[in-house]
């Protein structure tokens, strides 16, 4: 842009010089012809001198070129005044022309001196004229008129060219300013909006929140709410159909959320499928109604590229000013509440409460202390016997982990296993359980020679490359044969199996370790899977056993499970048998093995050992 401007300047100066040379030479030659040699010489010298201007300009000395141009013109004009008609000379017309050039060429430093010089010069000539000095005014006939016309035309043309340049330059500048302005606006928009849905992003959400805080503190509003919306099955859509579908789905759902809100409510996207909605002036009751409306609308089916997609959402609600007084807390707490909605079965809403926060605090505490607790021997295993149902003879036991926390007391696996999976302590924990289980089975086998022990394996473990290596290390240290150990995995593990998983399963089989399918009936087992995985036994989940004697439907299901197991030649173990009636029903259906409180609760290893020493049955 700057070079451009210089180029224009250089070209214009050259043009100016050429254009000015025309009248200078014209008038000069005319003066010579009219017998005015002095004027002719002055103009001739000026014409030659002005040639320096394009030279300077070509050497990039644009400023100096402009000054030289103006100064030469001024000097020649003043000289012509003094040598010719003084104040009445035609050359007077050139003076305003020079001033206009000077202004347009930006010859600022000498502009005022130039003006003063011209004024003083005129006044001096006038004064000297009054004092009787003789000037030599030219005729005001045609010759003079020609000179004046020439000067006028030249000045007119050049001024027009120069002002055009300035106007174009201004227009260009103006456009650039607009472009910069637009680019700035765009950048600002992008910095504050999510590119996919065009909704406000985290940063803008924070600004909205601050606005709400101010209105609350100025008592413009009494209540407000931050609503955290998270779609329940979005990950499945993304994983199974791909990101293009996921994106389209989110765009549709974002619109659905907007459609549910009022003009002043704010809908923001703060993560993959996580949205924040901020509303003002609603009390808890109205907020609940609004959340229900969101749930209803959000679950409506959308069609993306021909696929019909159904997805519910879970919602967490923070009430302001009660639940939080800054953005971070508000979002964190709304997230906590949302998480609770998910835990409680999804497709529901939950208000934040301090108790919820306590649950989260406890979770964090357990998570951070878990590793040192393993090293500190705060964990132990208990054994729940597995019995032959007809004889009640103990054939094995399931090892179940327990955490004896020094301050919080006994903590169950339902609480710490998911945490151990998420923070990676599960490998250490499983190694510990396996080690303890093998130690226990060694002792129990002294009483019941074919006694086995089953250990639960968490879903993530079978996807770990060195899972089996670690198992082997522990098994290698134990004198008992690998057949004394069995591993329990759940149906959900099988659904998400991958290459590493298959390799681990292969190693398990190659080492004669029995593989049990745990919690059968709670997932979506596919018969082909079951056959391929070569399970030794299937553990029928407690939900089919509880009150099975009272429920026809459950009985029908159990009957088909028994038939299937027989077909596949797999053993069944009934879990969670609590009462005699259930046991009788199960025996009627032909299931031969089981475990449950009816026989024994999970007990300490020493206790089980004592028991079997006395009696091998329960
Ligand atoms: P699971 O594998 O289904 O284990 C059986 C659970 O049912 C045990 O709960 C047991 O105490 C309980 N149970 C047994 N019989 C009855 C009964 O008659 N009635 C009722 N109501 N419950 C019965 P627990 O010990 O709390 O374990 C819960 C879950 O935690 C286990 O379910 C298992 O999935 C997991 N878990 C326990 N220990 C470990 C472990 O060392 N590693 C892994 N990965 N998971 C473990
Ligand atoms: Ca189990
Ligand atoms: Ca189970």
XYZ file of C-alpha atoms and ligand atoms in Angstrom:
666
model
C 0.000 0.000 0.000
C 2.788 2.381 0.927
C 4.782 1.561 -2.214
C 1.650 2.080 -4.152
C 1.194 5.493 -2.707
C 4.806 6.346 -3.523
C 4.382 5.082 -7.045
C 1.384 7.293 -7.550
C 3.296 10.224 -6.084
C 6.221 9.626 -8.429
C 4.011 9.282 -11.472
C 2.052 12.370 -10.560
C 5.170 14.457 -10.046
C 6.479 13.394 -13.438
C 3.140 14.225 -15.011
C 3.029 17.538 -13.184
C 6.467 18.444 -14.423
C 5.595 17.526 -17.986
C 2.332 19.424 -17.853
C 3.969 22.476 -16.312
C 6.819 22.343 -18.776
C 4.319 22.922 -21.597
C 3.165 26.434 -20.587
C 6.616 27.314 -19.294
C 8.224 26.503 -22.604
C 5.246 27.849 -24.560
C 5.158 31.140 -22.737
C 8.977 31.280 -22.719
C 9.218 30.860 -26.504
C 6.372 33.277 -26.959
C 8.167 35.805 -24.761
C 11.303 35.437 -26.880
C 9.276 35.920 -30.015
C 7.560 38.959 -28.513
C 10.938 40.491 -27.709
C 11.004 39.750 -24.027
C 14.291 37.855 -23.749
C 14.525 38.139 -19.954
C 11.197 36.356 -19.445
C 12.177 33.834 -22.070
C 15.488 33.083 -20.337
C 13.905 32.815 -16.885
C 11.308 30.398 -18.175
C 13.894 28.463 -20.166
C 16.125 28.071 -17.108
C 13.087 26.998 -15.085
C 12.122 24.438 -17.720
C 15.598 22.895 -17.570
C 15.841 23.125 -13.783
C 12.549 21.327 -13.344
C 13.986 18.257 -15.044
C 15.746 17.506 -11.769
C 12.362 16.753 -10.200
C 11.651 13.447 -12.030
C 15.300 12.503 -11.475
C 15.000 12.911 -7.712
C 11.729 11.083 -7.777
C 13.231 8.171 -9.674
C 15.821 7.912 -6.893
C 12.983 7.537 -4.433
C 13.556 11.016 -3.029
C 9.927 11.879 -3.443
C 9.731 14.449 -0.723
C 12.754 16.346 -1.902
C 11.444 16.230 -5.454
C 8.207 17.875 -4.332
C 10.043 20.601 -2.417
C 12.348 21.315 -5.337
C 9.406 21.510 -7.706
C 7.517 23.991 -5.538
C 10.593 26.080 -4.737
C 11.721 26.334 -8.366
C 8.274 27.336 -9.477
C 8.009 29.940 -6.730
C 11.442 31.365 -7.407
C 10.781 31.667 -11.136
C 7.365 33.230 -10.576
C 8.683 35.813 -8.110
C 11.506 36.619 -10.438
C 9.040 37.162 -13.251
C 7.036 39.501 -10.992
C 10.021 41.669 -10.223
C 11.374 41.708 -13.722
C 8.033 42.281 -15.368
C 4.826 43.841 -14.251
C 5.122 43.467 -10.478
C 1.796 43.033 -8.796
C 0.002 43.448 -12.080
C 1.943 40.742 -13.849
C 0.079 37.732 -15.224
C 2.409 35.512 -13.290
C 0.386 36.441 -10.197
C -2.083 33.813 -11.251
C 0.589 31.172 -10.788
C 0.875 31.903 -7.056
C -2.435 30.307 -5.956
C -1.581 27.446 -8.307
C 1.711 26.884 -6.512
C -0.031 26.992 -3.168
C -2.532 24.385 -4.303
C 0.287 22.155 -5.605
C 2.169 22.583 -2.349
C -0.860 21.612 -0.331
C -1.727 18.620 -2.482
C 1.831 17.351 -2.719
C 2.137 17.557 1.028
C 4.969 20.061 1.058
C 3.959 20.934 4.568
C 7.153 22.163 6.093
C 7.530 25.130 3.798
C 3.875 25.776 3.163
C 3.480 28.617 5.665
C 6.881 30.182 4.840
C 5.855 30.000 1.211
C 2.574 31.729 1.902
C 4.276 34.374 3.996
C 6.908 34.860 1.325
C 4.278 35.348 -1.375
C 2.262 37.730 0.790
C 5.309 39.765 1.782
C 6.455 39.814 -1.795
C 3.126 41.141 -2.996
C 2.958 43.731 -0.223
C 6.531 44.819 -0.931
C 5.859 45.171 -4.617
C 2.706 47.127 -3.856
C 4.539 49.331 -1.390
C 7.435 49.965 -3.787
C 4.927 50.694 -6.520
C 3.378 53.349 -4.241
C 6.852 54.705 -3.607
C 7.232 55.237 -7.302
C 9.087 52.170 -8.396
C 8.464 51.423 -12.006
C 7.380 47.945 -12.947
C 6.854 46.845 -16.443
C 3.289 45.605 -16.800
C 2.585 43.672 -19.892
C -0.298 44.469 -22.102
C -3.641 43.087 -21.115
C -4.315 42.185 -24.698
C -4.599 38.805 -26.364
C -0.996 37.762 -25.683
C -1.543 38.210 -21.972
C -4.890 36.499 -22.164
C -3.244 33.523 -23.866
C -0.666 33.307 -21.056
C -3.320 33.540 -18.381
C -5.552 30.986 -20.130
C -2.640 28.584 -20.496
C -1.716 28.910 -16.841
C -5.355 28.555 -15.837
C -5.882 25.428 -17.930
C -2.707 23.818 -16.651
C -3.520 24.569 -13.049
C -7.079 23.379 -13.584
C -5.990 20.073 -15.107
C -3.261 19.303 -12.596
C -5.345 20.210 -9.590
C -8.073 17.979 -10.902
C -5.613 15.074 -11.302
C -4.091 15.581 -7.876
C -7.405 15.864 -6.064
C -8.677 12.787 -7.907
C -5.683 10.880 -6.527
C -6.441 12.036 -3.030
C -10.102 11.166 -3.361
C -9.264 7.679 -4.686
C -6.782 7.206 -1.915
C -9.342 8.211 0.647
C -11.905 5.861 -0.831
C -9.406 3.031 -0.730
C -8.466 3.818 2.829
C -12.086 3.922 3.759
C -12.630 0.503 2.251
C -9.647 -0.891 4.075
C -10.864 0.531 7.345
C -14.206 -1.160 6.711
C -12.482 -4.451 5.895
C -10.402 -4.281 9.058
C -13.525 -3.486 11.003
C -15.370 -6.442 9.499
C -12.395 -8.766 10.078
C -12.275 -7.613 13.695
C -15.967 -8.236 14.119
C -15.605 -11.685 12.574
C -12.670 -12.531 14.819
C -14.557 -11.360 17.846
C -17.567 -13.425 16.791
C -15.438 -16.510 16.211
C -13.727 -16.101 19.547
C -17.087 -16.140 21.284
C -19.129 -18.601 19.230
C -19.089 -22.267 18.472
C -18.378 -22.748 14.761
C -20.735 -25.708 14.364
C -23.946 -24.469 15.940
C -23.162 -20.731 16.009
C -24.191 -20.780 19.649
C -22.291 -18.857 22.304
C -19.219 -20.736 23.500
C -17.766 -21.146 26.981
C -16.241 -17.672 26.964
C -19.414 -15.898 25.957
C -21.351 -18.077 28.382
C -19.153 -16.649 31.112
C -19.952 -13.119 29.959
C -23.673 -13.918 29.973
C -23.275 -15.280 33.469
C -21.595 -12.114 34.638
C -24.476 -10.103 33.194
C -26.893 -12.230 35.196
C -24.798 -11.774 38.330
C -24.954 -8.011 37.920
C -28.690 -7.997 37.381
C -29.108 -10.170 40.462
C -26.952 -7.892 42.579
C -28.771 -4.768 41.343
C -32.055 -6.563 42.121
C -33.233 -6.203 38.526
C -34.054 -9.912 38.802
C -34.513 -12.142 41.845
C -33.719 -15.568 40.446
C -31.917 -17.151 37.579
C -30.777 -20.591 36.588
C -27.921 -22.335 34.846
C -29.081 -25.496 33.132
C -26.558 -28.068 31.982
C -27.785 -30.296 29.158
C -25.858 -33.371 28.063
C -27.113 -35.777 25.397
C -27.152 -39.362 26.626
C -26.407 -41.421 23.548
C -24.481 -38.886 21.514
C -21.235 -40.827 21.757
C -22.914 -43.848 20.170
C -24.132 -41.735 17.255
C -20.654 -40.348 16.748
C -18.968 -43.730 17.109
C -21.312 -45.760 14.992
C -22.341 -43.316 12.266
C -19.352 -40.984 12.203
C -18.682 -37.353 12.980
C -20.590 -35.937 10.037
C -23.785 -37.429 11.460
C -22.801 -36.350 14.954
C -22.306 -32.771 13.776
C -25.598 -32.670 11.951
C -27.328 -34.172 14.950
C -25.864 -31.530 17.250
C -26.888 -28.738 14.924
C -30.469 -30.017 14.933
C -30.500 -30.416 18.696
C -29.033 -26.959 19.211
C -31.967 -25.595 17.215
C -34.368 -27.651 19.306
C -32.948 -26.135 22.471
C -33.216 -22.636 21.017
C -36.833 -23.335 20.082
C -37.582 -24.233 23.696
C -36.226 -20.981 25.055
C -37.560 -17.473 25.328
C -36.012 -14.454 23.669
C -33.843 -13.470 26.615
C -32.664 -16.955 27.524
C -29.139 -17.834 26.501
C -28.198 -21.125 24.885
C -24.487 -21.927 24.779
C -22.461 -24.924 23.642
C -19.632 -25.587 26.060
C -18.427 -28.971 24.896
C -19.080 -31.820 22.451
C -22.682 -32.549 23.352
C -22.835 -30.284 26.372
C -24.993 -27.196 26.384
C -25.666 -24.521 28.955
C -28.917 -22.640 29.065
C -29.173 -19.554 31.224
C -32.594 -18.309 32.163
C -33.687 -15.411 34.293
C -36.662 -14.759 36.532
C -37.825 -18.369 36.948
C -38.356 -19.928 40.356
C -37.540 -23.564 41.130
C -40.979 -24.775 40.100
C -40.892 -22.966 36.774
C -37.348 -24.157 36.233
C -38.481 -27.754 36.728
C -41.259 -27.275 34.176
C -38.791 -25.759 31.770
C -36.362 -28.654 32.282
C -39.153 -31.137 31.607
C -40.016 -29.264 28.424
C -36.366 -29.478 27.371
C -36.327 -33.235 28.058
C -39.511 -33.755 26.047
C -38.373 -31.707 23.100
C -34.798 -32.938 23.094
C -35.858 -36.548 22.761
C -37.862 -36.014 19.583
C -36.512 -38.090 16.747
C -34.345 -36.396 14.156
C -33.555 -37.696 10.705
C -29.960 -37.212 9.632
C -29.130 -38.260 6.080
C -31.929 -40.782 6.112
C -31.069 -42.189 9.551
C -33.671 -41.795 12.243
C -31.839 -40.860 15.429
C -33.290 -40.981 18.915
C -31.422 -39.512 21.813
C -32.438 -38.393 25.247
C -30.619 -35.908 27.416
C -29.764 -35.498 31.075
C -30.071 -32.168 32.808
C -28.511 -30.554 35.859
C -29.866 -27.309 37.292
C -28.187 -24.657 39.412
C -30.372 -21.983 40.954
C -28.981 -18.498 41.341
C -28.102 -16.790 43.578
C -28.597 -19.730 45.962
C -26.271 -22.375 44.526
C -23.289 -20.470 43.155
C -21.835 -17.002 42.990
C -19.350 -17.411 40.196
C -19.329 -18.940 36.758
C -16.914 -21.774 37.499
C -18.890 -22.984 40.504
C -22.180 -22.636 38.655
C -21.009 -24.778 35.732
C -19.241 -27.278 37.941
C -22.301 -27.695 40.131
C -24.723 -27.878 37.226
C -22.424 -30.578 35.832
C -22.507 -32.434 39.148
C -26.301 -32.354 39.091
C -26.346 -33.470 35.450
C -24.017 -36.326 36.282
C -26.416 -37.420 38.997
C -29.268 -37.396 36.447
C -27.214 -39.739 34.302
C -26.439 -42.006 37.229
C -30.100 -42.203 38.091
C -31.042 -43.495 34.692
C -30.682 -40.584 32.262
C -33.451 -38.636 30.510
C -34.202 -36.697 33.665
C -33.309 -33.494 35.447
C -31.754 -32.918 38.820
C -31.366 -29.789 40.928
C -27.983 -29.188 42.483
C -27.708 -29.611 46.245
C -24.863 -29.483 48.715
C -25.267 -33.219 49.325
C -24.492 -33.825 45.689
C -21.342 -31.804 46.055
C -20.439 -33.951 49.054
C -20.836 -37.060 46.906
C -18.488 -35.596 44.339
C -16.010 -34.565 47.009
C -16.071 -38.094 48.323
C -15.502 -39.426 44.826
C -12.483 -37.176 44.344
C -11.162 -38.112 47.728
C -11.464 -41.828 47.085
C -9.992 -41.501 43.649
C -6.947 -39.635 44.842
C -6.340 -41.887 47.842
C -6.903 -45.188 46.091
C -3.399 -45.921 44.880
C -1.786 -45.364 48.259
C -4.607 -47.380 49.830
C -3.645 -50.383 47.674
C -0.016 -50.050 48.760
C -1.137 -49.464 52.346
C -3.071 -52.760 52.462
C -6.373 -51.027 53.058
C -7.894 -53.424 50.536
C -8.743 -57.031 51.193
C -10.884 -59.685 49.616
C -13.925 -61.499 50.899
C -15.189 -64.748 49.434
C -18.710 -65.690 48.555
C -19.091 -69.440 48.180
C -20.446 -70.942 44.971
C -22.361 -74.120 45.721
C -23.751 -77.163 44.028
C -27.443 -76.457 44.555
C -28.690 -79.966 45.171
C -26.072 -80.899 47.764
C -25.157 -77.357 48.911
C -21.579 -78.507 48.643
C -19.074 -75.644 48.250
C -17.301 -75.973 44.923
C -15.662 -72.601 44.724
C -15.967 -68.949 45.677
C -16.089 -65.543 44.093
C -13.457 -63.091 45.304
C -14.941 -59.662 46.012
C -12.829 -56.667 46.889
C -13.399 -54.479 49.954
C -11.776 -51.213 50.970
C -11.390 -50.569 54.676
C -10.884 -46.812 54.618
C -9.268 -45.502 57.833
C -11.730 -42.594 58.115
C -14.697 -43.484 55.929
C -15.033 -47.112 57.023
C -15.907 -50.009 54.750
C -16.353 -49.045 51.118
C -17.984 -51.407 48.626
C -16.781 -52.274 45.149
C -19.799 -50.724 43.445
C -18.382 -47.402 44.598
C -14.649 -47.856 44.119
C -14.423 -50.135 41.066
C -15.746 -47.505 38.611
C -13.382 -44.972 40.176
C -10.467 -47.383 39.917
C -11.305 -47.887 36.268
C -11.319 -44.199 35.563
C -8.062 -43.399 37.359
C -6.209 -46.511 36.196
C -5.725 -48.036 39.669
C -7.821 -50.990 38.544
C -4.758 -52.891 37.254
C -3.040 -52.710 40.633
C -6.238 -53.572 42.397
C -6.947 -56.570 40.193
C -3.372 -57.781 40.665
C -3.870 -57.538 44.397
C -7.210 -59.385 44.296
C -5.729 -62.108 42.105
C -2.749 -62.503 44.367
C -4.958 -62.761 47.459
C -7.401 -65.077 45.686
C -4.627 -67.472 44.675
C -3.304 -67.411 48.202
C -6.763 -68.233 49.535
C -7.396 -70.993 47.014
C -4.087 -72.610 47.955
C -5.314 -72.956 51.550
C -8.858 -73.928 50.625
C -7.600 -76.659 48.294
C -5.995 -78.362 51.262
C -9.576 -79.121 52.378
C -11.495 -79.200 49.061
C -8.999 -80.404 46.419
C -10.871 -79.151 43.309
C -11.912 -75.839 44.890
C -11.732 -72.856 42.504
C -11.903 -69.147 42.931
C -13.285 -66.623 40.466
C -11.990 -63.116 40.122
C -13.883 -60.224 38.536
C -12.188 -58.482 35.644
C -13.119 -54.900 34.883
C -14.092 -53.987 31.297
C -11.068 -51.800 30.641
C -8.559 -54.459 31.671
C -9.098 -56.847 28.806
C -8.256 -54.044 26.434
C -4.871 -53.580 28.035
C -1.919 -55.075 26.160
C -0.051 -56.350 29.171
C -3.088 -57.628 31.063
C -2.179 -61.243 30.568
C 1.515 -60.750 31.260
C 0.622 -59.329 34.634
C -1.755 -62.226 35.324
C 0.932 -64.702 34.399
C 3.440 -63.084 36.738
C 1.033 -63.511 39.641
C -0.080 -66.995 38.650
C 3.542 -68.020 38.178
C 4.269 -67.246 41.834
C 1.443 -69.497 43.035
C 1.781 -73.248 43.471
C -1.859 -73.877 42.496
C -2.684 -74.920 38.902
C -4.245 -72.314 36.641
C -7.449 -74.346 36.559
C -8.035 -73.206 40.164
C -8.546 -69.680 38.864
C -11.503 -68.394 36.885
C -12.104 -64.966 35.472
C -15.490 -63.258 35.326
C -16.195 -60.783 32.577
C -19.460 -59.057 31.744
C -21.514 -58.867 28.587
C -20.802 -55.223 28.011
C -17.095 -56.071 27.712
C -17.768 -58.424 24.840
C -19.732 -55.860 22.875
C -16.791 -53.480 22.843
C -14.141 -56.097 22.187
C -11.148 -55.376 19.999
C -7.981 -57.174 18.820
C -6.190 -56.882 22.179
C -9.299 -58.180 23.918
C -9.416 -61.227 21.648
C -5.729 -61.902 22.250
C -6.197 -61.724 26.014
C -9.125 -64.145 25.804
C -6.995 -66.501 23.723
C -4.233 -66.443 26.351
C -6.789 -67.134 29.083
C -8.038 -70.215 27.224
C -4.534 -71.377 26.294
C -3.624 -71.363 29.993
C -6.677 -73.387 31.019
C -8.121 -70.532 33.057
C -11.888 -70.803 33.143
C -13.821 -67.881 31.674
C -17.193 -67.002 33.231
C -19.768 -64.656 31.810
C -20.962 -62.461 34.686
C -24.297 -60.663 35.153
C -25.852 -62.489 32.230
C -29.074 -60.896 31.015
C -28.164 -57.328 31.867
C -26.458 -56.619 28.536
C -27.203 -57.469 24.969
C -25.601 -60.830 24.458
C -25.464 -62.270 21.091
C -25.398 -66.026 20.846
C -22.621 -66.033 18.281
C -20.447 -64.132 20.735
C -21.195 -66.538 23.523
C -20.214 -69.517 21.447
C -17.074 -67.898 20.110
C -15.862 -66.852 23.534
C -15.974 -70.410 24.810
C -17.342 -69.631 28.277
C -17.085 -72.312 30.905
C -20.074 -70.966 32.832
C -22.659 -68.247 32.575
C -23.669 -66.461 35.763
C -27.345 -65.585 35.520
C -27.862 -62.140 36.979
C -29.672 -61.710 40.252
C -32.509 -59.795 38.566
C -33.722 -63.103 37.035
C -33.416 -64.959 40.304
C -35.087 -62.517 42.663
C -38.704 -63.609 43.052
C -38.424 -65.930 40.068
C -40.929 -68.233 41.736
C -43.562 -65.476 41.618
C -43.064 -64.109 38.164
C -44.171 -66.032 35.066
C -42.277 -63.794 32.711
C -38.992 -64.276 34.576
C -39.564 -68.002 34.641
C -40.077 -68.052 30.886
C -36.880 -66.110 30.392
C -34.986 -68.433 32.726
C -36.334 -71.435 30.877
C -35.009 -70.129 27.585
C -31.648 -69.301 29.184
C -31.425 -72.873 30.463
C -32.308 -74.244 27.021
C -29.733 -72.038 25.352
C -27.005 -73.032 27.837
C -27.794 -76.675 27.272
C -27.599 -76.132 23.512
C -24.234 -74.404 23.816
C -23.071 -76.860 26.457
C -22.302 -74.149 28.990
C -22.767 -74.434 32.753
C -25.129 -72.007 34.524
C -24.580 -70.390 37.915
C -27.535 -68.605 39.478
C -26.523 -65.437 41.309
C -28.172 -63.867 44.329
C -30.348 -66.709 45.596
C -31.805 -65.367 48.827
C -34.676 -67.607 49.775
C -35.663 -71.267 49.594
C -38.526 -70.563 47.176
C -36.111 -69.107 44.657
C -33.787 -72.059 45.108
C -36.611 -74.520 44.515
C -37.707 -72.760 41.381
C -34.146 -72.696 40.068
C -33.690 -76.355 40.795
C -36.973 -77.034 38.979
C -35.654 -75.189 35.975
C -32.560 -77.381 35.968
C -29.867 -74.969 37.143
C -27.294 -76.851 39.197
C -24.951 -74.208 40.616
C -25.489 -70.961 42.432
C -24.485 -68.427 45.030
C -26.419 -66.095 47.259
C -27.215 -64.950 50.741
C -29.304 -68.084 51.241
C -26.045 -70.025 51.449
C -23.582 -67.418 52.556
C -22.790 -63.760 52.356
C -19.290 -62.811 51.243
C -17.055 -63.748 54.192
C -13.447 -63.321 55.258
C -11.055 -65.893 53.840
C -10.223 -67.238 57.299
C -13.906 -67.640 58.095
C -14.550 -69.650 54.943
C -11.522 -71.744 55.652
C -12.769 -72.490 59.153
C -16.174 -73.382 57.770
C -14.974 -75.806 55.103
C -12.690 -77.457 57.592
C -15.807 -78.301 59.564
C -18.137 -79.002 56.665
C -17.766 -78.850 52.875
C -21.429 -77.895 52.504
C -23.605 -74.940 53.514
P -20.849 -59.175 41.001
O -19.674 -59.663 40.277
O -22.179 -59.426 40.402
O -20.774 -59.752 42.446
C -21.869 -60.188 43.155
C -22.388 -59.115 44.029
O -23.656 -59.508 44.497
C -21.541 -58.926 45.259
O -21.643 -57.586 45.666
C -22.251 -59.792 46.278
O -22.014 -59.391 47.596
C -23.664 -59.566 45.891
N -24.510 -60.689 46.256
C -24.196 -61.993 46.320
N -25.255 -62.718 46.699
C -26.276 -61.876 46.904
C -27.638 -62.025 47.309
O -28.121 -63.090 47.581
N -28.395 -60.916 47.391
C -27.882 -59.696 47.102
N -28.658 -58.639 47.211
N -26.584 -59.510 46.723
C -25.800 -60.600 46.612
P -20.393 -56.736 45.957
O -19.363 -57.497 46.707
O -20.874 -55.463 46.543
O -19.809 -56.472 44.514
C -20.474 -55.678 43.631
C -19.832 -55.711 42.306
O -18.543 -55.112 42.319
C -19.568 -57.108 41.794
O -20.729 -57.603 41.232
C -18.491 -56.907 40.812
O -19.014 -56.521 39.568
C -17.743 -55.758 41.397
N -16.528 -56.239 42.054
C -16.351 -56.732 43.286
N -15.065 -57.048 43.477
C -14.408 -56.771 42.351
C -13.049 -56.887 41.914
O -12.161 -57.357 42.633
N -12.747 -56.501 40.651
C -13.696 -56.025 39.824
N -13.331 -55.650 38.589
N -14.973 -55.876 40.177
C -15.325 -56.271 41.433
Ca -18.907 -61.347 39.545
Ca -22.608 -60.953 38.941
